[in-house]
Short mmCIF file of N, CA and C in Angstrom, two decimals:
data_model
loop_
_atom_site.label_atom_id
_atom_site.label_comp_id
_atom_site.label_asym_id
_atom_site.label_seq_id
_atom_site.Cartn_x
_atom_site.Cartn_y
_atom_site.Cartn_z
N UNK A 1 77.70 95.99 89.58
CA UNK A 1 79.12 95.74 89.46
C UNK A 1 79.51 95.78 87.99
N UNK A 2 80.54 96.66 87.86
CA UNK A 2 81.34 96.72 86.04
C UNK A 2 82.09 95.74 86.04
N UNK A 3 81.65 94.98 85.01
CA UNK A 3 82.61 93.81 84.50
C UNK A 3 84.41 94.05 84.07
N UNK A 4 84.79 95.35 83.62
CA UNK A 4 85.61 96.03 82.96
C UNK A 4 86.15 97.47 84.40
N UNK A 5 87.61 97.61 84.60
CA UNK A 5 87.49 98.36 85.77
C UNK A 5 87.54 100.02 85.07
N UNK A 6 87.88 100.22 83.69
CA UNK A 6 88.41 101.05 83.04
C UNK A 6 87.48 100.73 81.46
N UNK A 7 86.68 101.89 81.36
CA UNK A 7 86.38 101.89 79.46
C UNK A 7 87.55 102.08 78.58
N UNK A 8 87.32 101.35 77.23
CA UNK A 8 87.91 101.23 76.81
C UNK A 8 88.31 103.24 75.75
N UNK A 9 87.46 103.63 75.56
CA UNK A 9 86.65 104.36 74.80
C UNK A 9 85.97 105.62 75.08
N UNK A 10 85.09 106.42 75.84
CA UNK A 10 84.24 106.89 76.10
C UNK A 10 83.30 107.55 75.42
N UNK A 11 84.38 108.05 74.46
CA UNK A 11 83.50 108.59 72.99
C UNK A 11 83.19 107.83 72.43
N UNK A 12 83.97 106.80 71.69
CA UNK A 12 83.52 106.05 70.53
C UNK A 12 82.10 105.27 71.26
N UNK A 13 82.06 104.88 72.48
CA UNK A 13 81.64 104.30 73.03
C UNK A 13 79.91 104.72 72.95
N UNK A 14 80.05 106.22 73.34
CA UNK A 14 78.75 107.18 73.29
C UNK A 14 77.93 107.00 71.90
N UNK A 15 79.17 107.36 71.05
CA UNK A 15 78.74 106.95 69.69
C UNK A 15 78.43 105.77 68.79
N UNK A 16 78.70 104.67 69.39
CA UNK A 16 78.72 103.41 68.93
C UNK A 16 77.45 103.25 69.68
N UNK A 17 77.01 103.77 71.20
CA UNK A 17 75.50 103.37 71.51
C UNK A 17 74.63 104.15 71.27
N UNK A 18 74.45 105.23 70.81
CA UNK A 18 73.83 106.14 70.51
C UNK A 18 73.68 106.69 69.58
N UNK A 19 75.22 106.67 68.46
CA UNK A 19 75.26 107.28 67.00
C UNK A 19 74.59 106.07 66.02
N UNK A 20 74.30 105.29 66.03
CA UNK A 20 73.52 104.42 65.23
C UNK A 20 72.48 103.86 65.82
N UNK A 21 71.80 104.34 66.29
CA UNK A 21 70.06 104.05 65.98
C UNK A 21 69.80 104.84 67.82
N UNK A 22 69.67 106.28 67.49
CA UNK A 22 68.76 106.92 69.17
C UNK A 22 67.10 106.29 68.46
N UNK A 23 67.18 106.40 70.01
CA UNK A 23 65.66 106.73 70.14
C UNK A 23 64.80 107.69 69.47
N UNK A 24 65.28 109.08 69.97
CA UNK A 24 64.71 110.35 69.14
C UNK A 24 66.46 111.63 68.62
N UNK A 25 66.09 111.89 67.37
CA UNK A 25 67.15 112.64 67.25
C UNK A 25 67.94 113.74 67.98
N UNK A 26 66.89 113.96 68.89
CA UNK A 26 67.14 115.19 69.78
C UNK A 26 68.94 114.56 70.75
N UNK A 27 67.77 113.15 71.08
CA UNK A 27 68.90 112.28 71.95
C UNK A 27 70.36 112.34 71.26
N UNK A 28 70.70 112.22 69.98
CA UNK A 28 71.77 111.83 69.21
C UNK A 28 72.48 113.20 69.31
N UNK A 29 71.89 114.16 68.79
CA UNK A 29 72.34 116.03 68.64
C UNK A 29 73.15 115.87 70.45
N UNK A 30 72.25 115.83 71.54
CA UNK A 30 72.54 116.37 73.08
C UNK A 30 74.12 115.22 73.33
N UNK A 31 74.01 114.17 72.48
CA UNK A 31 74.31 112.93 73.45
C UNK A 31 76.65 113.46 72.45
N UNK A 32 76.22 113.22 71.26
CA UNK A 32 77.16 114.15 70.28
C UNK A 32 78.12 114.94 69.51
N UNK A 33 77.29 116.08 70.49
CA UNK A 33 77.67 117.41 70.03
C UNK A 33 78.97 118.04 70.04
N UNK A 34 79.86 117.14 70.88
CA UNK A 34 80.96 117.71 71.35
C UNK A 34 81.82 116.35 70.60
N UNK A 35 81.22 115.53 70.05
CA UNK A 35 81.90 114.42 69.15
C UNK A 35 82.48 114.41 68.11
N UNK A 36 82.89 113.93 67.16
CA UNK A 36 83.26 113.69 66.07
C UNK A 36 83.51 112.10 65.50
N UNK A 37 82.90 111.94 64.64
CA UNK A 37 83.02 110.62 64.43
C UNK A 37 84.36 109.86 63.73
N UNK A 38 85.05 108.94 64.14
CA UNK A 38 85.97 108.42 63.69
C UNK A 38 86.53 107.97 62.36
N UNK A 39 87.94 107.92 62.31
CA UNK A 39 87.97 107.24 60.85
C UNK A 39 87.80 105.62 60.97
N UNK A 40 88.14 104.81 59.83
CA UNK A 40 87.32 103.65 59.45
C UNK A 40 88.90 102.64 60.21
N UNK A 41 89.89 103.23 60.09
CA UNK A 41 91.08 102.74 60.78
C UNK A 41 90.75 102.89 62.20
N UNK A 42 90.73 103.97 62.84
CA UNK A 42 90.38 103.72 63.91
C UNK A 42 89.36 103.53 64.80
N UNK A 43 88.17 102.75 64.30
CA UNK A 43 87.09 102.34 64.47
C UNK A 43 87.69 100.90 64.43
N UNK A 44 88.52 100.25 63.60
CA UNK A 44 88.68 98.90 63.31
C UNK A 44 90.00 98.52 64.77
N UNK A 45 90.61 99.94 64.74
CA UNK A 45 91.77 99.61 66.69
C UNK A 45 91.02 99.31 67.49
N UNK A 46 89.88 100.12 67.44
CA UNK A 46 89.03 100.10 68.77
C UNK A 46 88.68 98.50 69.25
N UNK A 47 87.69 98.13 67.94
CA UNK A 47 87.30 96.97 67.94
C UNK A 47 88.27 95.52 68.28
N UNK A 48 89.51 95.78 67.17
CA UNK A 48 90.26 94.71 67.89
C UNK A 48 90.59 95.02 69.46
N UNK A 49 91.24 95.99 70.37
CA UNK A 49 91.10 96.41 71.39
C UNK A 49 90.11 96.05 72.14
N UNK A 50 88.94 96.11 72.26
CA UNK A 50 87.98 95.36 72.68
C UNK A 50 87.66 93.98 72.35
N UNK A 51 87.97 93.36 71.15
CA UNK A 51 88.25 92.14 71.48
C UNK A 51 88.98 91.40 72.72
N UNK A 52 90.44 91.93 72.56
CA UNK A 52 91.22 91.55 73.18
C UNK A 52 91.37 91.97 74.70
N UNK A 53 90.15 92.52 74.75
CA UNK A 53 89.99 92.68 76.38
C UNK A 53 89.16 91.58 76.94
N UNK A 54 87.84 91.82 75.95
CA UNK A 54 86.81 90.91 76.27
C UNK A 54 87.41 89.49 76.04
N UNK A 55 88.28 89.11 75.11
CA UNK A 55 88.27 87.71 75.03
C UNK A 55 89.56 87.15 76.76
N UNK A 56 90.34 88.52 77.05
CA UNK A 56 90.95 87.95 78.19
C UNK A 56 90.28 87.55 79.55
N UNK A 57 89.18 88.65 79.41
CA UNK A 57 87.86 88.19 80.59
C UNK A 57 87.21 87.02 80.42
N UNK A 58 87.04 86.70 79.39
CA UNK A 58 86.42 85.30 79.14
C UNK A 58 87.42 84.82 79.96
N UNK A 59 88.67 84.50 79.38
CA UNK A 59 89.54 83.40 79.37
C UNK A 59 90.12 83.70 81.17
N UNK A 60 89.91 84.85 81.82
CA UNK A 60 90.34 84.61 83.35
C UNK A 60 88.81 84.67 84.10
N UNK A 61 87.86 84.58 83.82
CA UNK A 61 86.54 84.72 84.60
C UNK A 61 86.21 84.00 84.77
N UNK A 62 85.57 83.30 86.22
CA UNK A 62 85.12 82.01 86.82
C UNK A 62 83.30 82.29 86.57
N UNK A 63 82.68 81.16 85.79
CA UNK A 63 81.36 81.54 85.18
C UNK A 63 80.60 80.76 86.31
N UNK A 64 79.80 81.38 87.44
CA UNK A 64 78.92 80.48 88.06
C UNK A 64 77.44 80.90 87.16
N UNK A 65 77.55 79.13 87.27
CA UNK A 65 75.72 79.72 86.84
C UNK A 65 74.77 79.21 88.13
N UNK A 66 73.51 80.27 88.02
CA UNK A 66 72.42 80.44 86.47
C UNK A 66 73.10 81.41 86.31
N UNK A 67 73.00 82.05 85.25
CA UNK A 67 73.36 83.87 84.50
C UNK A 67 72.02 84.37 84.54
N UNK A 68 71.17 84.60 85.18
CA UNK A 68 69.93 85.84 85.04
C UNK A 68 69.88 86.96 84.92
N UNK A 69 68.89 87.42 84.71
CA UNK A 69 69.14 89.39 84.59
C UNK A 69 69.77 90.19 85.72
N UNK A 70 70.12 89.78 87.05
CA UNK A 70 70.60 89.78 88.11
C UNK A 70 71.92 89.90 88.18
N UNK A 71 72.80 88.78 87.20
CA UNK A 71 74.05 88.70 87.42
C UNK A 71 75.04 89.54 86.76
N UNK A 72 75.96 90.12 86.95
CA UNK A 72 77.10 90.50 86.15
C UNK A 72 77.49 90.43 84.96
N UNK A 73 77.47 88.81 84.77
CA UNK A 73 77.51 88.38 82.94
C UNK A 73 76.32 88.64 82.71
N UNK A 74 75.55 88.66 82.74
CA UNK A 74 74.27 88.76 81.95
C UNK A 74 74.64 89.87 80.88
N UNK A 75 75.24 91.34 80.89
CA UNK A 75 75.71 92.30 79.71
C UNK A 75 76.26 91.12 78.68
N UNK A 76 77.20 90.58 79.24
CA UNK A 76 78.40 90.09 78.37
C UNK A 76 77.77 88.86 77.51
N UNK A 77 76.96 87.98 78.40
CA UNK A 77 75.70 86.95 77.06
C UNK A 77 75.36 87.78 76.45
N UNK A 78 75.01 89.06 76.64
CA UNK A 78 73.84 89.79 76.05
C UNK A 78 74.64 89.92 74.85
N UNK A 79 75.98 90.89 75.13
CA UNK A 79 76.72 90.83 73.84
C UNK A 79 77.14 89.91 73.32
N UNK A 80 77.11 88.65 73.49
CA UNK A 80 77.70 87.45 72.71
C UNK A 80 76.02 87.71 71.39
N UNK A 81 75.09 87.52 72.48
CA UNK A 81 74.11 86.87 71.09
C UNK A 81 73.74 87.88 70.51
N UNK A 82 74.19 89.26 70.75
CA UNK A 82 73.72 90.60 69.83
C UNK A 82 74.92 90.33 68.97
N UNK A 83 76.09 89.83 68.79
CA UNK A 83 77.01 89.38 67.77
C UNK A 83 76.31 88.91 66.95
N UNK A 84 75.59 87.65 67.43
CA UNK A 84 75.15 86.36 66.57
C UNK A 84 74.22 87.11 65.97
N UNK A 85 73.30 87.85 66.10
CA UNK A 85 72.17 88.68 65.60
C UNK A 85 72.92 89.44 64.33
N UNK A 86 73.70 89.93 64.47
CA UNK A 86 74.49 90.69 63.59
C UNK A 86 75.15 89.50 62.17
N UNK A 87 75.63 88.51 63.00
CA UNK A 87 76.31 87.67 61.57
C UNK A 87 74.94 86.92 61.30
N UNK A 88 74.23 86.60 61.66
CA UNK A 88 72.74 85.94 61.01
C UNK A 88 72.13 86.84 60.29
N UNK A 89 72.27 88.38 60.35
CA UNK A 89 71.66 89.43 59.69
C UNK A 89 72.39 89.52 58.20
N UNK A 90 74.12 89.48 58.65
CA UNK A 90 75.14 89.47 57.83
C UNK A 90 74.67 88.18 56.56
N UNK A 91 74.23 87.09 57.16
CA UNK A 91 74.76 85.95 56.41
C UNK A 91 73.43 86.09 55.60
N UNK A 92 71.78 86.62 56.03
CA UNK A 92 70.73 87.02 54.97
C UNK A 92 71.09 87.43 53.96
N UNK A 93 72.15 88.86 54.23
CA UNK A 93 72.37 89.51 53.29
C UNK A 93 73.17 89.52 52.10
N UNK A 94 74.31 88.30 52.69
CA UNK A 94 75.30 87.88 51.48
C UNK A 94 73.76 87.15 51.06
N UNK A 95 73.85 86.08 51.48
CA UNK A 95 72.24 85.28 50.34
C UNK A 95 71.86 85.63 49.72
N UNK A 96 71.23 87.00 49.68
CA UNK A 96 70.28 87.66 48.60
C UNK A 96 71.47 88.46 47.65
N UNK A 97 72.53 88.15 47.66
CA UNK A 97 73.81 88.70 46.27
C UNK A 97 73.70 87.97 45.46
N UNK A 98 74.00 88.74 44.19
CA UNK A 98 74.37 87.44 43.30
C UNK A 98 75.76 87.08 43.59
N UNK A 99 75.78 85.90 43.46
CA UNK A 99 76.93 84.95 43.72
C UNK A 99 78.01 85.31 43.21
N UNK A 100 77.83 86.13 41.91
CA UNK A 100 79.21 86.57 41.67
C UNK A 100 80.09 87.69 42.65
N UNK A 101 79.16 88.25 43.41
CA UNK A 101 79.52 89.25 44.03
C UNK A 101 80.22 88.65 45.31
N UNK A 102 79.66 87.53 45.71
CA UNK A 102 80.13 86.94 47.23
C UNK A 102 81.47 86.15 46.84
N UNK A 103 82.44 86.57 47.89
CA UNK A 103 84.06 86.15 48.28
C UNK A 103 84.49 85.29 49.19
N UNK A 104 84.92 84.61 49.04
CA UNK A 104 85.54 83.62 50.02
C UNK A 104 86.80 84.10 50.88
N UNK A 105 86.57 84.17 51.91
CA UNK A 105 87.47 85.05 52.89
C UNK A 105 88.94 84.28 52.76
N UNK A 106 90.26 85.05 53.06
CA UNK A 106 91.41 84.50 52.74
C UNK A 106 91.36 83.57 54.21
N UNK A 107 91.66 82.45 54.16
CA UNK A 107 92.14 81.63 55.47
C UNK A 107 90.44 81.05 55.98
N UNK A 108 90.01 81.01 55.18
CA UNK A 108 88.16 80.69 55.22
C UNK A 108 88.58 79.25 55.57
N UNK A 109 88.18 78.91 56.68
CA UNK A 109 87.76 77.23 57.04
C UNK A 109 86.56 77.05 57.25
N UNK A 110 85.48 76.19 56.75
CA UNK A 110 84.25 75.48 57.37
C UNK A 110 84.50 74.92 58.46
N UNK A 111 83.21 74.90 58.77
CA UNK A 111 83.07 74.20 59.78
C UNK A 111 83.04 72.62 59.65
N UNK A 112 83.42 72.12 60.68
CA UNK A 112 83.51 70.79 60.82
C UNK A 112 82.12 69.88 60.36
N UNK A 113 82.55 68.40 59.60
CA UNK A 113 81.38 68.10 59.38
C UNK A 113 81.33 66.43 59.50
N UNK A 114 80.74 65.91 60.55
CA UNK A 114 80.91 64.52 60.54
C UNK A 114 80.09 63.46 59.10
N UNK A 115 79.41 64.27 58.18
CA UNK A 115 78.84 63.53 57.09
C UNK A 115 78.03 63.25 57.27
N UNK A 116 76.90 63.56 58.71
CA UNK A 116 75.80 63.35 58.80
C UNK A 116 75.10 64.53 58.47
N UNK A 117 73.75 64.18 57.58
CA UNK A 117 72.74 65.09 57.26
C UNK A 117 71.70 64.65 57.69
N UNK A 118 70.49 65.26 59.06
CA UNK A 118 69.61 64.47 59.50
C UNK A 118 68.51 65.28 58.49
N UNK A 119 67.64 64.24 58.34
CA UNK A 119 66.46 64.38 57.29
C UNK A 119 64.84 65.01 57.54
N UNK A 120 64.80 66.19 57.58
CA UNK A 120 63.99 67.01 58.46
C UNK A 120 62.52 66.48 57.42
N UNK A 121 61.50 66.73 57.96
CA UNK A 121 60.16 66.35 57.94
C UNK A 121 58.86 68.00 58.28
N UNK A 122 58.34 68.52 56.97
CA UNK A 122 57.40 69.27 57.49
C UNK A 122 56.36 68.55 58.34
N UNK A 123 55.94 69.26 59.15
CA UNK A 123 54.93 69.12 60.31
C UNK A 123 53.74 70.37 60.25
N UNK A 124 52.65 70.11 60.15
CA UNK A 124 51.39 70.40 59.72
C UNK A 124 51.03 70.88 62.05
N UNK A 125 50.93 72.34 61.40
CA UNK A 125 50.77 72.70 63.24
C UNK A 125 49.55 73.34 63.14
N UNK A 126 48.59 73.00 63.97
CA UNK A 126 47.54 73.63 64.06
C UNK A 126 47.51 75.49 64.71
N UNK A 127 46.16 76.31 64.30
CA UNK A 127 46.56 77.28 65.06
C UNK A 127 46.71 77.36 66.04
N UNK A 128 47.45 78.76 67.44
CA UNK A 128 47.18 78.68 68.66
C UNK A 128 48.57 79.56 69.23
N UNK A 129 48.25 79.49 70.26
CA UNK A 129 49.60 80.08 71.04
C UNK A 129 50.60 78.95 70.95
N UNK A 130 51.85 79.49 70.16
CA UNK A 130 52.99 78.82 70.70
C UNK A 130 54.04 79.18 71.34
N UNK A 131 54.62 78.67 72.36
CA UNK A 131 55.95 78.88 73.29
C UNK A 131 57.22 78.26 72.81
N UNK A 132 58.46 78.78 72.62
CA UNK A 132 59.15 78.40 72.24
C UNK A 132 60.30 78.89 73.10
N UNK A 133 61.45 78.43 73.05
CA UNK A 133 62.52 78.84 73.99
C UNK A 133 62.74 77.96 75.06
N UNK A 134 63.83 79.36 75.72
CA UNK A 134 63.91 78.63 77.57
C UNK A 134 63.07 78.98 78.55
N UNK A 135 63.05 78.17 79.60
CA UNK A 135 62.31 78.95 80.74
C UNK A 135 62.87 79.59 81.00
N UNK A 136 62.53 80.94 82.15
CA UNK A 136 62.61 82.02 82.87
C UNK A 136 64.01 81.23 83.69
N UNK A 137 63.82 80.60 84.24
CA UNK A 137 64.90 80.29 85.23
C UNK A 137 65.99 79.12 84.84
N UNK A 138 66.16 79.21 83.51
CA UNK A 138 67.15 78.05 82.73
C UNK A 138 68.84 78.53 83.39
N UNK A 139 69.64 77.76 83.15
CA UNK A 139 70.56 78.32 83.69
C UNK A 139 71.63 79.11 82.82
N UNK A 140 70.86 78.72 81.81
CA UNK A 140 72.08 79.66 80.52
C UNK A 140 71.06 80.51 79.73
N UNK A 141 71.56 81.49 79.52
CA UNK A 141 71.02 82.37 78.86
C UNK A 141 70.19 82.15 77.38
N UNK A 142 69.01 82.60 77.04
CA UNK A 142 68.30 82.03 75.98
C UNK A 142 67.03 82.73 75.76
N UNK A 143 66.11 83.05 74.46
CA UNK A 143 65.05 83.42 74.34
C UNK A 143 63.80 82.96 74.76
N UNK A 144 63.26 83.65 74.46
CA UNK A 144 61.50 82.98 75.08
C UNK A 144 61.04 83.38 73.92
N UNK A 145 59.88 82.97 73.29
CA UNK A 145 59.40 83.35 72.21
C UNK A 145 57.65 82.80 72.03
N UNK A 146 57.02 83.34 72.67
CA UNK A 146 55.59 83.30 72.47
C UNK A 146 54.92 83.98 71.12
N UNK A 147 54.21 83.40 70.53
CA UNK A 147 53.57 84.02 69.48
C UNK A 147 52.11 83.17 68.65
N UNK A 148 51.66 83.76 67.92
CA UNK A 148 50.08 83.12 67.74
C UNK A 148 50.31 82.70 66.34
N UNK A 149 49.99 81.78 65.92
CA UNK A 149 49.83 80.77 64.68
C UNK A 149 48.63 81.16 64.61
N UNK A 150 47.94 81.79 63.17
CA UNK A 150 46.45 81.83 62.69
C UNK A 150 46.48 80.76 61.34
N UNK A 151 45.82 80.16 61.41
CA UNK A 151 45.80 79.41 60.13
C UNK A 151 44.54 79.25 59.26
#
């Protein structure tokens, strides 16, 4: 089932999943060829446009959970935390600027802050398999993250 009854796009669309990062180039040339890539204005319509679709589906869509790989939303988590992937990538990269270079956005608010700072503690972990995340059958969407500590 399509979450959306109508794309927004079809080209940009091709190109936005395929023109930045195929698999093999062959894929990008076949997928393409009959394309042209957009200007920087209308790459930025698109996007608000798709905002304002996606944020009206939020705001009329009844969310039953669990959300598993099964369900309908499951795309639409998917794209929430491939956002977050993107501004956590974003926010590395201002970091490593020099400071003179980084701007404070016009209408920039922080985030809220009740004045608590809790006081974190290194912890000494032995090697081994560790699991981290949600389970398989959590009801909200979330990583799993197994990996080996050698020490």
């Amino acid at each position: 089932m399509g979450l959306l009854e109508t794309r927004l796009n079809p080209e940009y669309e091709i190109l936005f999943e395929i023109g930045v990062d195929p698999e093999k180039p062959e894929e990008l040339n076949q997928a393409i060829a009959h394309l042209k890539w957009p200007q920087v204005a209308e790459v930025w319509e698109y996007r608000q446009k798709a905002y304002e679709v996606i944020a009206q589906f939020i705001q009329t869509t009844a969310i039953d959970l669990p959300i598993r790989s099964d369900h309908p939303l499951w795309a639409l988590i998917m794209g929430l935390e491939h956002q977050r992937i993107h501004i956590e990538t974003s926010s590395m990269l201002i970091r490593q600027l020099p400071i003179s270079r980084v701007k404070r956005p016009e209408n920039w608010e922080y985030a809220p802050c009740n004045g608590y700072t809790p006081q974190n503690e290194m912890l000494e972990v032995s090697g081994g398999v560790v699991k981290i995340g949600k389970a398989f059958d959590d009801h909200t969407y979330g990583w799993i993250l197994i990996m080996a500590i050698a020490l």
